[in-house]
Coordinates of C-alpha atoms and ligand atoms in Angstrom, one line a residue:
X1 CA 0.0 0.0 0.0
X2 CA 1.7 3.2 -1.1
X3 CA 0.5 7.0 1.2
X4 CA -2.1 8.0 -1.4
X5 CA -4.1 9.8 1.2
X6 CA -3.1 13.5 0.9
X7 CA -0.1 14.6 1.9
X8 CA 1.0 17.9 1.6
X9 CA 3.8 19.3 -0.8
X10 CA 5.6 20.6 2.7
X11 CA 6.6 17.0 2.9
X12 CA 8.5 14.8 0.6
X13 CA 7.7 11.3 0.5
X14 CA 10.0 8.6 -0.8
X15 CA 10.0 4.8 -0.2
X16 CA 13.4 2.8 -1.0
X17 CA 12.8 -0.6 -0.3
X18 CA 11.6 -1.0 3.2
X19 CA 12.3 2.6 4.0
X20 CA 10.2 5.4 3.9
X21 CA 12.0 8.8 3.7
X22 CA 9.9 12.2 4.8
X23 CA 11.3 15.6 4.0
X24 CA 10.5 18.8 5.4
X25 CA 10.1 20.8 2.1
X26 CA 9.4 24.3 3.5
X27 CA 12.5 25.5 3.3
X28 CA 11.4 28.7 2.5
X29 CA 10.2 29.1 5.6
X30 CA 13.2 26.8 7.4
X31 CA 10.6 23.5 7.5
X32 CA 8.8 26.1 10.4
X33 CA 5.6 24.1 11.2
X34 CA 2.3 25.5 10.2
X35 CA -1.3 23.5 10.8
X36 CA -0.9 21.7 7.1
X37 CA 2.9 20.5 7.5
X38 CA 2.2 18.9 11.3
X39 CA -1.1 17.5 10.3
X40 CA 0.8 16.2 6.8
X41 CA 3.0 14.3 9.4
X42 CA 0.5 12.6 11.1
X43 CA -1.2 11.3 8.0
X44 CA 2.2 9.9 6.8
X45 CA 2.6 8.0 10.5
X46 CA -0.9 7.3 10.8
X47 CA -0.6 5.2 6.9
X48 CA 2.8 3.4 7.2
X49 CA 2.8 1.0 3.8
X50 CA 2.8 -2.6 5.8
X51 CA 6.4 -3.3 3.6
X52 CA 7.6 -0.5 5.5
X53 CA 10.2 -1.5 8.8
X54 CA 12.0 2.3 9.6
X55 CA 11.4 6.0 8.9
X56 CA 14.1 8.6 8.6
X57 CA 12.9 12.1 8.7
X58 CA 15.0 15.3 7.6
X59 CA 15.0 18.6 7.1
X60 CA 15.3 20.0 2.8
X61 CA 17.1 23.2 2.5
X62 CA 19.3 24.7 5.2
X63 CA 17.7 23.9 8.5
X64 CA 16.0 20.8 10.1
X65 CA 13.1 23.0 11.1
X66 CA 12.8 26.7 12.8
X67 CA 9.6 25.6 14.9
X68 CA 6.2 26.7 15.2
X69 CA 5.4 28.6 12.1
X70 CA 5.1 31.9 14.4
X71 CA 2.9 33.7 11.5
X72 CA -0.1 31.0 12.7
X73 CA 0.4 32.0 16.6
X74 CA -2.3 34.4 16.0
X75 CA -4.4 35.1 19.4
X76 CA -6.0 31.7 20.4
X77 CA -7.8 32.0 23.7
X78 CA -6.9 29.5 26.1
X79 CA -9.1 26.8 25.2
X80 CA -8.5 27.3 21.6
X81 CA -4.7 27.2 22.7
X82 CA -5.2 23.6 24.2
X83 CA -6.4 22.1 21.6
X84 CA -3.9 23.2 19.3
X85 CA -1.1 21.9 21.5
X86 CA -3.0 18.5 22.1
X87 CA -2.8 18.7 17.9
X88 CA 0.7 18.3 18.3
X89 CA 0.8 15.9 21.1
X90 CA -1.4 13.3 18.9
X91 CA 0.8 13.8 15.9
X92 CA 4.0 13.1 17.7
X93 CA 2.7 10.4 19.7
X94 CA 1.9 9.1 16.0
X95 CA 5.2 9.5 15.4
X96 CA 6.8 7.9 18.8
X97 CA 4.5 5.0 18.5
X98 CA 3.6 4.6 15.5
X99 CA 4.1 1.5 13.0
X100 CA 8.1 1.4 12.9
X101 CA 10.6 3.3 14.7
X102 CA 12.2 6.5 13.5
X103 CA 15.6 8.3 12.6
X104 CA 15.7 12.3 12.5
X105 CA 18.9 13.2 10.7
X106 CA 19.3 16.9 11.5
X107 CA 21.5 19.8 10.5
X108 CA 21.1 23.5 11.4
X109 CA 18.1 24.5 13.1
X110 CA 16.6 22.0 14.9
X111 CA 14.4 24.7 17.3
X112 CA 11.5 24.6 19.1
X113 CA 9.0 22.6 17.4
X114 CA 11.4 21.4 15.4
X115 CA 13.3 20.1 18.6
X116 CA 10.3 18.7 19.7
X117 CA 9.5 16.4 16.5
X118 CA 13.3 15.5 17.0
X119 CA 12.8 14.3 20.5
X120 CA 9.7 12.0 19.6
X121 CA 11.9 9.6 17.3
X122 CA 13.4 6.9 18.4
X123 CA 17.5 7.7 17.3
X124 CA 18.7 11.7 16.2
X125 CA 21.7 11.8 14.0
X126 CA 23.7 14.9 14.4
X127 CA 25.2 17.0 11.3
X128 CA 27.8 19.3 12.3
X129 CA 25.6 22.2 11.4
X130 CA 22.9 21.4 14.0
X131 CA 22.4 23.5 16.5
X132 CA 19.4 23.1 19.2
X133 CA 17.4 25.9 21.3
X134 CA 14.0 26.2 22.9
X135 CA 13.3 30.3 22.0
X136 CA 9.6 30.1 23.4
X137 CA 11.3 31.3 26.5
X138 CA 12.3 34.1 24.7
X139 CA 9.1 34.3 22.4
X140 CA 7.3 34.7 26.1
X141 CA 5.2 31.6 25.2
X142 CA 6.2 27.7 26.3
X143 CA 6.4 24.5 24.9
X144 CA 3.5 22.9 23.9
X145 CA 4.7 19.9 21.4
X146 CA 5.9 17.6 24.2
X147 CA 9.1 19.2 25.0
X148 CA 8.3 19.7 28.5
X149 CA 7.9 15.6 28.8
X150 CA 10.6 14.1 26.2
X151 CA 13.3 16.5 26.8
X152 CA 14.1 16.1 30.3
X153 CA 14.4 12.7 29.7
X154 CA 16.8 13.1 26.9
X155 CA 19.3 15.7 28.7
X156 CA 17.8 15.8 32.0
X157 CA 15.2 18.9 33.5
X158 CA 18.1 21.4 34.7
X159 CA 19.5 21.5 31.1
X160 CA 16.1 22.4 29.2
X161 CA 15.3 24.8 31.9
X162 CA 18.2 26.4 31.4
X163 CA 17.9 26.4 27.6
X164 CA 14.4 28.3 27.9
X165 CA 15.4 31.0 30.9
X166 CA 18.6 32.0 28.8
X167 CA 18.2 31.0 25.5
X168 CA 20.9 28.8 25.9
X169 CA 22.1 27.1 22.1
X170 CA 23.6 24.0 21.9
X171 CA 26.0 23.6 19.2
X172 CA 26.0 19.9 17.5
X173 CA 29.5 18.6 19.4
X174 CA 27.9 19.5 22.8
X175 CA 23.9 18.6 21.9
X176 CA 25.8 14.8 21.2
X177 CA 27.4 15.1 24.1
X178 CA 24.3 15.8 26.6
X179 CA 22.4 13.3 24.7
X180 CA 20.2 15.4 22.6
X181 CA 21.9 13.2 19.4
X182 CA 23.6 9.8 19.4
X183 CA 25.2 10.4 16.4
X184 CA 27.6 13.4 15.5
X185 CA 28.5 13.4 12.2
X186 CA 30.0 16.1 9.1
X187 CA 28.3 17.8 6.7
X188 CA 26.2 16.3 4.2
X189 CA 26.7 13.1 5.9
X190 CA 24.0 12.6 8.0
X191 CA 21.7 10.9 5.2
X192 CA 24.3 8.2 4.6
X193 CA 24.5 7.6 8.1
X194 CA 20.5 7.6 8.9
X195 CA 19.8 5.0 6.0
X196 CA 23.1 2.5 7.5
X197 CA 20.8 3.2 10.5
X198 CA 17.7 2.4 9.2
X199 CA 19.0 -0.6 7.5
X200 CA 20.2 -2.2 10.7
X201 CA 16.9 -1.4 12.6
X202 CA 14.9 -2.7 9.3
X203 CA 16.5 -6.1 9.9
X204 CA 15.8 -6.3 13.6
X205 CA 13.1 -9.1 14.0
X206 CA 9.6 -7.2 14.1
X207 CA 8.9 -8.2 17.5
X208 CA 12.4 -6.7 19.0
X209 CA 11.4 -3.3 17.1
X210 CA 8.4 -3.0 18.5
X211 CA 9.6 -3.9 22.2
X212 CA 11.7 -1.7 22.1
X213 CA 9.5 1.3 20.6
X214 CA 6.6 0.6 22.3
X215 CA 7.0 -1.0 26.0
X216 CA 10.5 0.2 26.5
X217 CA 9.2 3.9 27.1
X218 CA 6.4 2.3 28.8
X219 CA 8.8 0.6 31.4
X220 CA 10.7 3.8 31.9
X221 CA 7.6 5.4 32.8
X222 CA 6.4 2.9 35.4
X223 CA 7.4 2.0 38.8
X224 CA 10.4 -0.2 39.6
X225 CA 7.8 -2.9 40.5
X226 CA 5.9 -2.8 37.3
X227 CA 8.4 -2.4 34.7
X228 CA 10.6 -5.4 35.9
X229 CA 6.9 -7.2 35.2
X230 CA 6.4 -6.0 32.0
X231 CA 10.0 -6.7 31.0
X232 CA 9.8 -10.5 31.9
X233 CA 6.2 -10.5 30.1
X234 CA 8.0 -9.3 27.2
X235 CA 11.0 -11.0 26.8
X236 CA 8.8 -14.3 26.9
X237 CA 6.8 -12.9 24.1
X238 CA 9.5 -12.2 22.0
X239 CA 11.4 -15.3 22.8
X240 CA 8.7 -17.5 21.8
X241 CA 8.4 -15.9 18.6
X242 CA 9.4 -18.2 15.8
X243 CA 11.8 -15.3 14.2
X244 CA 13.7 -15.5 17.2
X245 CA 14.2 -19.1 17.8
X246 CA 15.4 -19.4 14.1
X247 CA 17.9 -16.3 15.2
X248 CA 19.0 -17.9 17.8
X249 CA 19.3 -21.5 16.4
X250 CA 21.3 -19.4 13.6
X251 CA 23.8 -18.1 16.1
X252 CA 24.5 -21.5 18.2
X253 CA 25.0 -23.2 14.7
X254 CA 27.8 -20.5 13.3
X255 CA 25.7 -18.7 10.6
X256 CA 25.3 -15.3 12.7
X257 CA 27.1 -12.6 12.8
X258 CA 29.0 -12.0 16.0
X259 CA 28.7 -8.7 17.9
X260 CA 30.4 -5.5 16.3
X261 CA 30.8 -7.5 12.8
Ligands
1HE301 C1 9.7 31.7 10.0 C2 10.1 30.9 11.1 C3 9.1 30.6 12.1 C4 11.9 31.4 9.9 N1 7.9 30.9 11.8 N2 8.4 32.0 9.8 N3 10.8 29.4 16.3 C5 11.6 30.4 16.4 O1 11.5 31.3 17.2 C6 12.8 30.4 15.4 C7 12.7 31.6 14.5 N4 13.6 31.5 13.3 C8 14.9 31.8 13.4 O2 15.4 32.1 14.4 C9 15.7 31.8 12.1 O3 14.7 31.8 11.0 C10 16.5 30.5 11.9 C11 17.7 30.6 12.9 C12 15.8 29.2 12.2 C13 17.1 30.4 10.5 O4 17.7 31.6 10.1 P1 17.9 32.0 8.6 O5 18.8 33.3 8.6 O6 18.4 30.8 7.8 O7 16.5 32.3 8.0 P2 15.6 33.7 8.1 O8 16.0 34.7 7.2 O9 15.5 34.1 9.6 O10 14.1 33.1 7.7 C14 13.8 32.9 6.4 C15 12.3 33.0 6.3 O11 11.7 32.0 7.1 C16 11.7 34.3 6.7 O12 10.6 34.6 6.0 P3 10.6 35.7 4.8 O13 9.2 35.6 4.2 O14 11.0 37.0 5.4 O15 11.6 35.1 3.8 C17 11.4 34.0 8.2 O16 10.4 34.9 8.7 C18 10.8 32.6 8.0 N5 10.8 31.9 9.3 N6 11.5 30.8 11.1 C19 7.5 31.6 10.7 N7 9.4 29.9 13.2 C20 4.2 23.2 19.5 S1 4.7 24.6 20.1 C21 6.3 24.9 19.5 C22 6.6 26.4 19.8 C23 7.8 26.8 18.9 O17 8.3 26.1 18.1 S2 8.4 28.4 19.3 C24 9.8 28.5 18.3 C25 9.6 29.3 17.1

């Protein structure tokens, strides 16, 4: 099944193979987010083609993305101004749980909104360009795209608090560094490296993916007592499953690869 339904020309849709590719393509406007481009993202998440195992998702032109298209923050009241941030929290949870995990390759801006789409997939690879900031402190508004949840588990509460009381940037070497990317990379590389990414996670066994995208962040959340439960419960379920008995059966008899190789 190939996206039909209709998706924006903001976003640029490509399959190769098992992997779906979606640009930013408002580059214009540095990918900044209006109503069309966020909802254009949930319609790509919401119809993954089932041939479909990982998503990378970049930025075309100069940035990753400046944010929240700031022309659109015209005056919402406060219940208008809900909704529109619960918009944003169903479209990234779309994106965080959605049918196969996902790879944000990012260079330049990767701000605000931007940021926050970063933070909801699963592994960020770095270009030296990047550089990360949070200016709704500035802007005198806050976040409202899941920031205030996903980021202080990426770099820890002190660090995003202090990015939004003083504007603090991060530059790429030290956003890799404090965990906002795993992978730090040069310029013009970061494509290369997302789809060697994506090709690993594409030949994961399904179940494995989908532990670890799903209940993983679902164990983090919970309790000590709960989340050693649901980790047995799944790691029987995904040991039993016939993919990995023939993994395993391929290890003990010499035809797997060994770790690092
Ligand atoms: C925009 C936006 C935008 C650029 N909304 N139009 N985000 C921000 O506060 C970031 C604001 N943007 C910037 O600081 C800079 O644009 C960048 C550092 C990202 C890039 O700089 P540069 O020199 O490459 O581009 P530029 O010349 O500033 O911008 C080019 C055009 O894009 C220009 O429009 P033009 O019609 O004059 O050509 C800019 O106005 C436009 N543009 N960024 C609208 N953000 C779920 S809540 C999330 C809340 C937030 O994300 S708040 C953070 C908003």
């Amino acid at each position: 099944m190939k996206i039909t339904k209709s998706v924006p020309e903001t976003l640029q849709i490509r399959e190769e193979g098992d992997i779906l590719w979606v640009g930013l393509n408002r580059p214009d406007k540095r990918n900044a987010f209006n109503d069309e481009l966020i909802l254009g993202i949930e319609t790509v998440f919401e119809n993954i083609p089932s041939h479909i195992r990982c998503a990378i998702i970049y930025g075309i032109g100069k940035h990753f993305s400046a944010g929240l298209d700031l022309s659109e923050l015209k005056e919402r009241d406060a219940v208008q101004g809900i909704f529109h941030s619960r918009m944003w929290h169903r479209v990234l949870e779309k994106v965080q749980y959605g049918a196969v995990p996902v790879v944000a390759v990012l260079h330049g801006a990767v701000v605000g909104g931007g940021l926050e789409l970063a933070a909801a997939c699963h592994i960020r690879v770095a270009e030296k360009s990047t550089f990360y900031a949070l200016p709704e402190g500035q802007r005198g508004i806050f976040v409202g795209g899941g920031a205030a949840v996903r980021l202080p588990k990426l770099i820890g509460m002190a660090r995003m608090t202090d990015m939004m009381l003083t504007g603090r940037v991060y530059q790429a070497e030290e956003g890799e560094r404090i965990g906002l990317a795993q992978y730090l990379v040069e310029e013009g590389q970061g494509l290369e490296k997302g789809k060697e990414l994506a090709q690993k996670i594409a030949s994961n066994a399904g179940m494995t993916n989908y532990a670890l995208t799903h209940v993983l962040p679902r164990i983090a959340d919970s309790g000590q007592t709960e989340g050693l439960l649901l980790e047995s419960m799944m790691a029987a379920i995904a040991q039993s499953a016939p993919e990995a008995k023939q993994r395993l059966k391929d290890f003990l008899e010499g035809r797997a690869k060994k770790v690092g190789e």
